[in-house]
Amino acid sequence: MSRAAALADRKGSQKAAIAAKKAEHEADLAMGLNATMQKIIRDDELLCTVCGATKLGPETKCSCPGGRSKPGPDYCVKAQLVAAAKARTNLNAAAAKKEATRRQAEVQSARDKKKAGLGQIDPDAEFQGDGIELQVVFKFPIGPLGFALHKNTVTDVTGEPALELGVKKGYVLYNVAGEPVPADKAAIGKQIMGVFKEQKVGLVDFVFRTPIMDGFVHCYKCDKFQDAASFEPA
């Protein structure tokens, strides 16, 4: 084979490899295997190719009557690991809603013992979103909030009504009274004061973005909740 032919053959092989890699990446994205999902499934292991049981669950034991079918060395496990991760996420979301309902019932029982102003708090929360985070709506009375911010992220919960409502460090303030807020503490303060001055009485909806999986924290740069282990130490 001539040098020119060998060069052409090598270039053709390189193009084919690039095309194959691109096609694989597009297939991964189509099944939901993005960068965040890759981190979620990296410690998981497919136990059975038939029932889809994995080490992390939600199904951790094979339920096949004929016994477990182990994946071979050439078996692609990605689709089943992604499906298992999505199922775990849905279960986590359901558990978060259940826990919020329990907490709200406790607040409802205790709020009658509070003074009249605080007793008007309605801690009912609405849940939205999917994947790694939920949007939770808390109803705040006009007045002090009881939490501190850095940009738009809660850095400390200092008192009522935030403590009673269940606001936690790491929550990201998303909007106030139906209006989005910027990632700027001073601007958010002005926006809240404007809402309070205009409304004067009653309750105001504060929507927070919250992670539904332990070990996930908010990243300012990408504005997403990421696995804490993926961050490099300062």
Short mmCIF file of N, CA, C and O in Angstrom, two decimals, residues 83-178:
data_model
loop_
_atom_site.label_atom_id
_atom_site.label_comp_id
_atom_site.label_asym_id
_atom_site.label_seq_id
_atom_site.Cartn_x
_atom_site.Cartn_y
_atom_site.Cartn_z
N ALA A 83 -32.19 3.34 34.09
CA ALA A 83 -33.57 3.09 34.49
C ALA A 83 -33.68 2.90 36.00
O ALA A 83 -34.60 3.41 36.66
N ALA A 84 -32.72 2.18 36.58
CA ALA A 84 -32.71 1.95 38.03
C ALA A 84 -32.49 3.27 38.77
O ALA A 84 -33.12 3.53 39.80
N ALA A 85 -31.58 4.11 38.26
CA ALA A 85 -31.30 5.40 38.90
C ALA A 85 -32.53 6.30 38.87
O ALA A 85 -32.84 6.99 39.85
N LYS A 86 -33.24 6.31 37.74
CA LYS A 86 -34.46 7.12 37.63
C LYS A 86 -35.52 6.62 38.61
O LYS A 86 -36.24 7.41 39.23
N ALA A 87 -35.62 5.30 38.77
CA ALA A 87 -36.58 4.74 39.71
C ALA A 87 -36.24 5.14 41.14
O ALA A 87 -37.12 5.48 41.94
N ARG A 88 -34.93 5.13 41.48
CA ARG A 88 -34.51 5.57 42.81
C ARG A 88 -34.83 7.04 43.04
O ARG A 88 -35.27 7.44 44.12
N THR A 89 -34.63 7.84 42.00
CA THR A 89 -34.92 9.27 42.10
C THR A 89 -36.40 9.50 42.37
O THR A 89 -36.78 10.33 43.20
N ASN A 90 -37.25 8.76 41.67
CA ASN A 90 -38.69 8.89 41.89
C ASN A 90 -39.08 8.49 43.31
O ASN A 90 -39.94 9.13 43.95
N LEU A 91 -38.45 7.43 43.82
CA LEU A 91 -38.72 7.01 45.19
C LEU A 91 -38.25 8.05 46.19
O LEU A 91 -38.93 8.33 47.19
N ASN A 92 -37.09 8.66 45.92
CA ASN A 92 -36.59 9.71 46.80
C ASN A 92 -37.54 10.90 46.81
O ASN A 92 -37.78 11.51 47.86
N ALA A 93 -38.07 11.25 45.63
CA ALA A 93 -39.01 12.36 45.55
C ALA A 93 -40.27 12.06 46.34
O ALA A 93 -40.79 12.92 47.06
N ALA A 94 -40.77 10.83 46.22
CA ALA A 94 -41.97 10.45 46.97
C ALA A 94 -41.71 10.48 48.47
O ALA A 94 -42.55 10.92 49.26
N ALA A 95 -40.51 10.03 48.87
CA ALA A 95 -40.17 10.05 50.30
C ALA A 95 -40.05 11.48 50.80
O ALA A 95 -40.45 11.79 51.94
N ALA A 96 -39.49 12.37 49.96
CA ALA A 96 -39.37 13.77 50.36
C ALA A 96 -40.74 14.41 50.55
O ALA A 96 -40.97 15.17 51.50
N LYS A 97 -41.67 14.09 49.67
CA LYS A 97 -43.03 14.62 49.81
C LYS A 97 -43.69 14.10 51.07
O LYS A 97 -44.37 14.84 51.80
N LYS A 98 -43.49 12.83 51.34
CA LYS A 98 -44.09 12.22 52.54
C LYS A 98 -43.53 12.86 53.80
O LYS A 98 -44.28 13.16 54.74
N GLU A 99 -42.22 13.08 53.82
CA GLU A 99 -41.59 13.70 54.98
C GLU A 99 -42.06 15.13 55.15
O GLU A 99 -42.31 15.60 56.27
N ALA A 100 -42.21 15.85 54.04
CA ALA A 100 -42.71 17.23 54.12
C ALA A 100 -44.14 17.26 54.66
O ALA A 100 -44.49 18.13 55.46
N THR A 101 -44.95 16.31 54.23
CA THR A 101 -46.32 16.24 54.72
C THR A 101 -46.35 15.98 56.23
O THR A 101 -47.12 16.60 56.98
N ARG A 102 -45.47 15.07 56.68
CA ARG A 102 -45.39 14.79 58.13
C ARG A 102 -44.95 16.03 58.90
O ARG A 102 -45.52 16.37 59.94
N ARG A 103 -43.93 16.71 58.37
CA ARG A 103 -43.43 17.91 59.04
C ARG A 103 -44.47 19.01 59.08
O ARG A 103 -44.63 19.70 60.09
N GLN A 104 -45.20 19.14 57.99
CA GLN A 104 -46.23 20.18 57.94
C GLN A 104 -47.34 19.90 58.95
O GLN A 104 -47.91 20.82 59.54
N ALA A 105 -47.65 18.61 59.13
CA ALA A 105 -48.66 18.25 60.13
C ALA A 105 -48.21 18.64 61.54
O ALA A 105 -49.00 19.12 62.35
N GLU A 106 -46.91 18.46 61.80
CA GLU A 106 -46.38 18.86 63.10
C GLU A 106 -46.45 20.37 63.27
O GLU A 106 -46.79 20.87 64.35
N VAL A 107 -46.12 21.09 62.19
CA VAL A 107 -46.18 22.54 62.25
C VAL A 107 -47.61 23.01 62.47
O VAL A 107 -47.88 23.91 63.26
N GLN A 108 -48.54 22.37 61.77
CA GLN A 108 -49.95 22.72 61.91
C GLN A 108 -50.41 22.53 63.34
O GLN A 108 -51.16 23.35 63.89
N SER A 109 -49.95 21.47 63.99
CA SER A 109 -50.33 21.21 65.37
C SER A 109 -49.72 22.22 66.32
O SER A 109 -50.35 22.63 67.31
N ALA A 110 -48.48 22.64 66.01
CA ALA A 110 -47.78 23.54 66.92
C ALA A 110 -48.10 25.01 66.72
O ALA A 110 -48.00 25.81 67.64
N ARG A 111 -48.52 25.38 65.51
CA ARG A 111 -48.66 26.81 65.22
C ARG A 111 -49.78 27.48 66.02
O ARG A 111 -49.74 28.70 66.23
N ASP A 112 -50.80 26.71 66.45
CA ASP A 112 -51.86 27.30 67.25
C ASP A 112 -51.36 27.78 68.60
O ASP A 112 -52.02 28.60 69.25
N LYS A 113 -50.19 27.27 69.01
CA LYS A 113 -49.61 27.67 70.28
C LYS A 113 -48.76 28.93 70.14
O LYS A 113 -48.29 29.48 71.14
N LYS A 114 -48.51 29.31 68.92
CA LYS A 114 -47.71 30.50 68.67
C LYS A 114 -48.57 31.75 68.81
O LYS A 114 -49.81 31.70 68.84
N LYS A 115 -47.92 32.87 68.87
CA LYS A 115 -48.66 34.13 68.93
C LYS A 115 -49.41 34.35 67.62
O LYS A 115 -49.08 33.77 66.60
N ALA A 116 -50.38 35.21 67.63
CA ALA A 116 -51.32 35.35 66.53
C ALA A 116 -50.63 35.61 65.20
O ALA A 116 -50.98 35.01 64.19
N GLY A 117 -49.61 36.47 65.19
CA GLY A 117 -48.96 36.79 63.92
C GLY A 117 -48.32 35.58 63.29
O GLY A 117 -48.49 35.29 62.12
N LEU A 118 -47.56 34.82 64.09
CA LEU A 118 -46.89 33.65 63.56
C LEU A 118 -47.87 32.54 63.27
O LEU A 118 -47.67 31.71 62.40
N GLY A 119 -48.98 32.54 64.00
CA GLY A 119 -49.97 31.49 63.83
C GLY A 119 -50.66 31.51 62.49
O GLY A 119 -51.37 30.57 62.15
N GLN A 120 -50.45 32.60 61.72
CA GLN A 120 -51.09 32.67 60.40
C GLN A 120 -50.27 31.98 59.32
O GLN A 120 -50.70 31.91 58.19
N ILE A 121 -49.10 31.47 59.69
CA ILE A 121 -48.26 30.81 58.69
C ILE A 121 -48.95 29.57 58.14
O ILE A 121 -49.44 28.74 58.89
N ASP A 122 -48.98 29.46 56.85
CA ASP A 122 -49.48 28.25 56.19
C ASP A 122 -48.30 27.57 55.53
O ASP A 122 -47.80 28.03 54.50
N PRO A 123 -47.79 26.45 56.10
CA PRO A 123 -46.57 25.84 55.58
C PRO A 123 -46.80 24.87 54.44
O PRO A 123 -45.91 24.10 54.12
N ASP A 124 -47.99 24.86 53.85
CA ASP A 124 -48.24 23.92 52.74
C ASP A 124 -47.21 24.13 51.63
O ASP A 124 -46.91 25.25 51.25
N ALA A 125 -46.66 23.06 51.12
CA ALA A 125 -45.64 23.15 50.08
C ALA A 125 -46.11 22.46 48.82
O ALA A 125 -46.85 21.49 48.87
N GLU A 126 -45.71 22.98 47.68
CA GLU A 126 -45.97 22.35 46.39
C GLU A 126 -44.64 21.85 45.84
O GLU A 126 -43.62 22.49 46.02
N PHE A 127 -44.68 20.71 45.15
CA PHE A 127 -43.46 20.11 44.65
C PHE A 127 -43.50 20.05 43.13
O PHE A 127 -44.51 19.69 42.56
N GLN A 128 -42.39 20.44 42.53
CA GLN A 128 -42.28 20.39 41.08
C GLN A 128 -40.90 19.88 40.72
O GLN A 128 -40.07 19.64 41.58
N GLY A 129 -40.62 19.78 39.42
CA GLY A 129 -39.28 19.41 38.99
C GLY A 129 -39.08 17.91 38.90
O GLY A 129 -39.94 17.11 39.22
N ASP A 130 -37.89 17.53 38.46
CA ASP A 130 -37.56 16.12 38.36
C ASP A 130 -36.05 15.96 38.44
O ASP A 130 -35.33 16.93 38.66
N GLY A 131 -35.58 14.75 38.28
CA GLY A 131 -34.15 14.53 38.30
C GLY A 131 -33.57 14.71 39.69
O GLY A 131 -33.87 13.96 40.59
N ILE A 132 -32.71 15.72 39.88
CA ILE A 132 -31.94 15.88 41.10
C ILE A 132 -32.59 16.85 42.07
O ILE A 132 -32.23 16.89 43.24
N GLU A 133 -33.51 17.66 41.64
CA GLU A 133 -34.04 18.69 42.52
C GLU A 133 -35.57 18.78 42.50
O GLU A 133 -36.22 18.31 41.58
N LEU A 134 -36.08 19.40 43.55
CA LEU A 134 -37.49 19.72 43.68
C LEU A 134 -37.63 21.23 43.91
O LEU A 134 -36.75 21.85 44.50
N GLN A 135 -38.74 21.79 43.49
CA GLN A 135 -39.08 23.15 43.85
C GLN A 135 -40.13 23.09 44.96
O GLN A 135 -41.17 22.46 44.79
N VAL A 136 -39.82 23.71 46.09
CA VAL A 136 -40.70 23.66 47.24
C VAL A 136 -41.20 25.07 47.54
O VAL A 136 -40.41 26.01 47.62
N VAL A 137 -42.51 25.21 47.71
CA VAL A 137 -43.12 26.51 47.96
C VAL A 137 -43.46 26.63 49.44
O VAL A 137 -44.21 25.81 49.98
N PHE A 138 -42.88 27.65 50.10
CA PHE A 138 -43.20 27.96 51.49
C PHE A 138 -43.91 29.30 51.55
O PHE A 138 -43.57 30.22 50.81
N LYS A 139 -44.86 29.41 52.44
CA LYS A 139 -45.62 30.66 52.59
C LYS A 139 -45.12 31.42 53.81
O LYS A 139 -45.28 30.96 54.94
N PHE A 140 -44.50 32.57 53.57
CA PHE A 140 -43.92 33.39 54.63
C PHE A 140 -44.85 34.56 54.96
O PHE A 140 -45.40 35.18 54.05
N PRO A 141 -44.97 34.89 56.24
CA PRO A 141 -45.72 36.10 56.61
C PRO A 141 -44.86 37.33 56.34
O PRO A 141 -43.63 37.24 56.21
N ILE A 142 -45.49 38.48 56.22
CA ILE A 142 -44.76 39.73 56.06
C ILE A 142 -43.92 39.98 57.30
O ILE A 142 -44.43 39.93 58.42
N GLY A 143 -42.62 40.24 57.12
CA GLY A 143 -41.76 40.50 58.27
C GLY A 143 -40.44 39.78 58.15
O GLY A 143 -40.04 39.34 57.06
N PRO A 144 -39.72 39.63 59.28
CA PRO A 144 -38.44 38.93 59.27
C PRO A 144 -38.60 37.51 58.72
O PRO A 144 -39.61 36.85 58.94
N LEU A 145 -37.55 37.04 58.03
CA LEU A 145 -37.63 35.74 57.37
C LEU A 145 -36.98 34.62 58.17
O LEU A 145 -37.43 33.48 58.15
N GLY A 146 -35.86 34.94 58.83
CA GLY A 146 -35.19 33.92 59.64
C GLY A 146 -34.15 33.11 58.89
O GLY A 146 -33.76 32.04 59.34
N PHE A 147 -33.68 33.61 57.72
CA PHE A 147 -32.59 32.92 57.03
C PHE A 147 -31.66 33.93 56.38
O PHE A 147 -32.06 35.07 56.10
N ALA A 148 -30.41 33.52 56.17
CA ALA A 148 -29.40 34.37 55.53
C ALA A 148 -29.04 33.79 54.17
O ALA A 148 -29.12 32.58 53.94
N LEU A 149 -28.63 34.67 53.25
CA LEU A 149 -28.30 34.27 51.89
C LEU A 149 -26.88 34.66 51.51
O LEU A 149 -26.34 35.65 52.00
N HIS A 150 -26.29 33.86 50.63
CA HIS A 150 -25.13 34.26 49.85
C HIS A 150 -25.54 34.11 48.39
O HIS A 150 -25.89 33.02 47.95
N LYS A 151 -25.52 35.21 47.67
CA LYS A 151 -26.14 35.25 46.34
C LYS A 151 -27.61 34.87 46.52
O LYS A 151 -28.36 35.61 47.12
N ASN A 152 -28.03 33.70 46.04
CA ASN A 152 -29.42 33.28 46.24
C ASN A 152 -29.52 31.96 47.00
O ASN A 152 -30.55 31.29 46.98
N THR A 153 -28.44 31.57 47.67
CA THR A 153 -28.39 30.30 48.39
C THR A 153 -28.43 30.52 49.89
O THR A 153 -27.72 31.39 50.41
N VAL A 154 -29.25 29.74 50.58
CA VAL A 154 -29.36 29.87 52.03
C VAL A 154 -28.07 29.36 52.69
O VAL A 154 -27.66 28.22 52.49
N THR A 155 -27.43 30.25 53.46
CA THR A 155 -26.20 29.88 54.15
C THR A 155 -26.43 29.61 55.63
O THR A 155 -25.61 28.97 56.29
N ASP A 156 -27.55 30.10 56.17
CA ASP A 156 -27.84 29.88 57.59
C ASP A 156 -29.32 30.10 57.83
O ASP A 156 -29.95 30.97 57.22
N VAL A 157 -29.89 29.27 58.69
CA VAL A 157 -31.28 29.45 59.12
C VAL A 157 -31.22 29.91 60.57
O VAL A 157 -30.86 29.14 61.46
N THR A 158 -31.56 31.17 60.80
CA THR A 158 -31.27 31.83 62.07
C THR A 158 -32.46 31.91 63.02
O THR A 158 -32.28 32.21 64.20
N GLY A 159 -33.66 31.71 62.52
CA GLY A 159 -34.81 31.84 63.40
C GLY A 159 -36.13 31.64 62.69
O GLY A 159 -36.18 31.11 61.58
N GLU A 160 -37.20 32.08 63.36
CA GLU A 160 -38.54 31.93 62.79
C GLU A 160 -38.80 33.04 61.78
O GLU A 160 -38.21 34.12 61.87
N PRO A 161 -39.68 32.80 60.79
CA PRO A 161 -40.47 31.58 60.59
C PRO A 161 -39.75 30.48 59.78
O PRO A 161 -40.28 29.41 59.60
N ALA A 162 -38.52 30.76 59.29
CA ALA A 162 -37.83 29.79 58.43
C ALA A 162 -37.61 28.45 59.13
O ALA A 162 -37.79 27.39 58.53
N LEU A 163 -37.23 28.51 60.43
CA LEU A 163 -37.01 27.26 61.17
C LEU A 163 -38.27 26.43 61.23
O LEU A 163 -38.25 25.22 61.02
N GLU A 164 -39.38 27.07 61.55
CA GLU A 164 -40.64 26.34 61.70
C GLU A 164 -41.12 25.77 60.37
O GLU A 164 -41.65 24.65 60.31
N LEU A 165 -40.89 26.51 59.30
CA LEU A 165 -41.33 26.04 57.98
C LEU A 165 -40.46 24.91 57.44
O LEU A 165 -40.90 24.14 56.61
N GLY A 166 -39.23 24.83 57.92
CA GLY A 166 -38.35 23.75 57.47
C GLY A 166 -37.36 24.15 56.40
O GLY A 166 -36.81 23.28 55.72
N VAL A 167 -37.12 25.45 56.23
CA VAL A 167 -36.09 25.90 55.29
C VAL A 167 -34.74 25.41 55.80
O VAL A 167 -34.46 25.46 56.99
N LYS A 168 -33.87 24.96 54.89
CA LYS A 168 -32.59 24.39 55.29
C LYS A 168 -31.43 25.07 54.56
O LYS A 168 -31.59 25.61 53.46
N LYS A 169 -30.29 25.01 55.19
CA LYS A 169 -29.06 25.51 54.59
C LYS A 169 -28.80 24.76 53.27
O LYS A 169 -28.94 23.55 53.20
N GLY A 170 -28.46 25.52 52.23
CA GLY A 170 -28.21 24.91 50.92
C GLY A 170 -29.37 25.05 49.95
O GLY A 170 -29.20 24.84 48.75
N TYR A 171 -30.58 25.40 50.47
CA TYR A 171 -31.70 25.66 49.58
C TYR A 171 -31.38 26.89 48.72
O TYR A 171 -30.70 27.81 49.17
N VAL A 172 -31.88 26.90 47.50
CA VAL A 172 -31.64 28.01 46.58
C VAL A 172 -32.95 28.75 46.33
O VAL A 172 -33.92 28.15 45.84
N LEU A 173 -33.00 30.03 46.71
CA LEU A 173 -34.21 30.82 46.49
C LEU A 173 -34.43 31.02 45.00
O LEU A 173 -33.54 31.53 44.29
N TYR A 174 -35.60 30.63 44.53
CA TYR A 174 -35.88 30.61 43.09
C TYR A 174 -36.77 31.77 42.67
O TYR A 174 -36.50 32.47 41.70
N ASN A 175 -37.87 31.98 43.39
CA ASN A 175 -38.69 33.16 43.12
C ASN A 175 -39.48 33.56 44.35
O ASN A 175 -39.65 32.79 45.30
N VAL A 176 -39.96 34.79 44.32
CA VAL A 176 -40.74 35.36 45.42
C VAL A 176 -42.01 35.96 44.83
O VAL A 176 -41.94 36.75 43.90
N ALA A 177 -43.15 35.52 45.33
CA ALA A 177 -44.45 36.01 44.87
C ALA A 177 -44.60 35.83 43.36
O ALA A 177 -45.17 36.68 42.67
N GLY A 178 -44.08 34.73 42.84
CA GLY A 178 -44.24 34.42 41.42
C GLY A 178 -43.22 35.08 40.51
O GLY A 178 -43.25 34.84 39.29
#
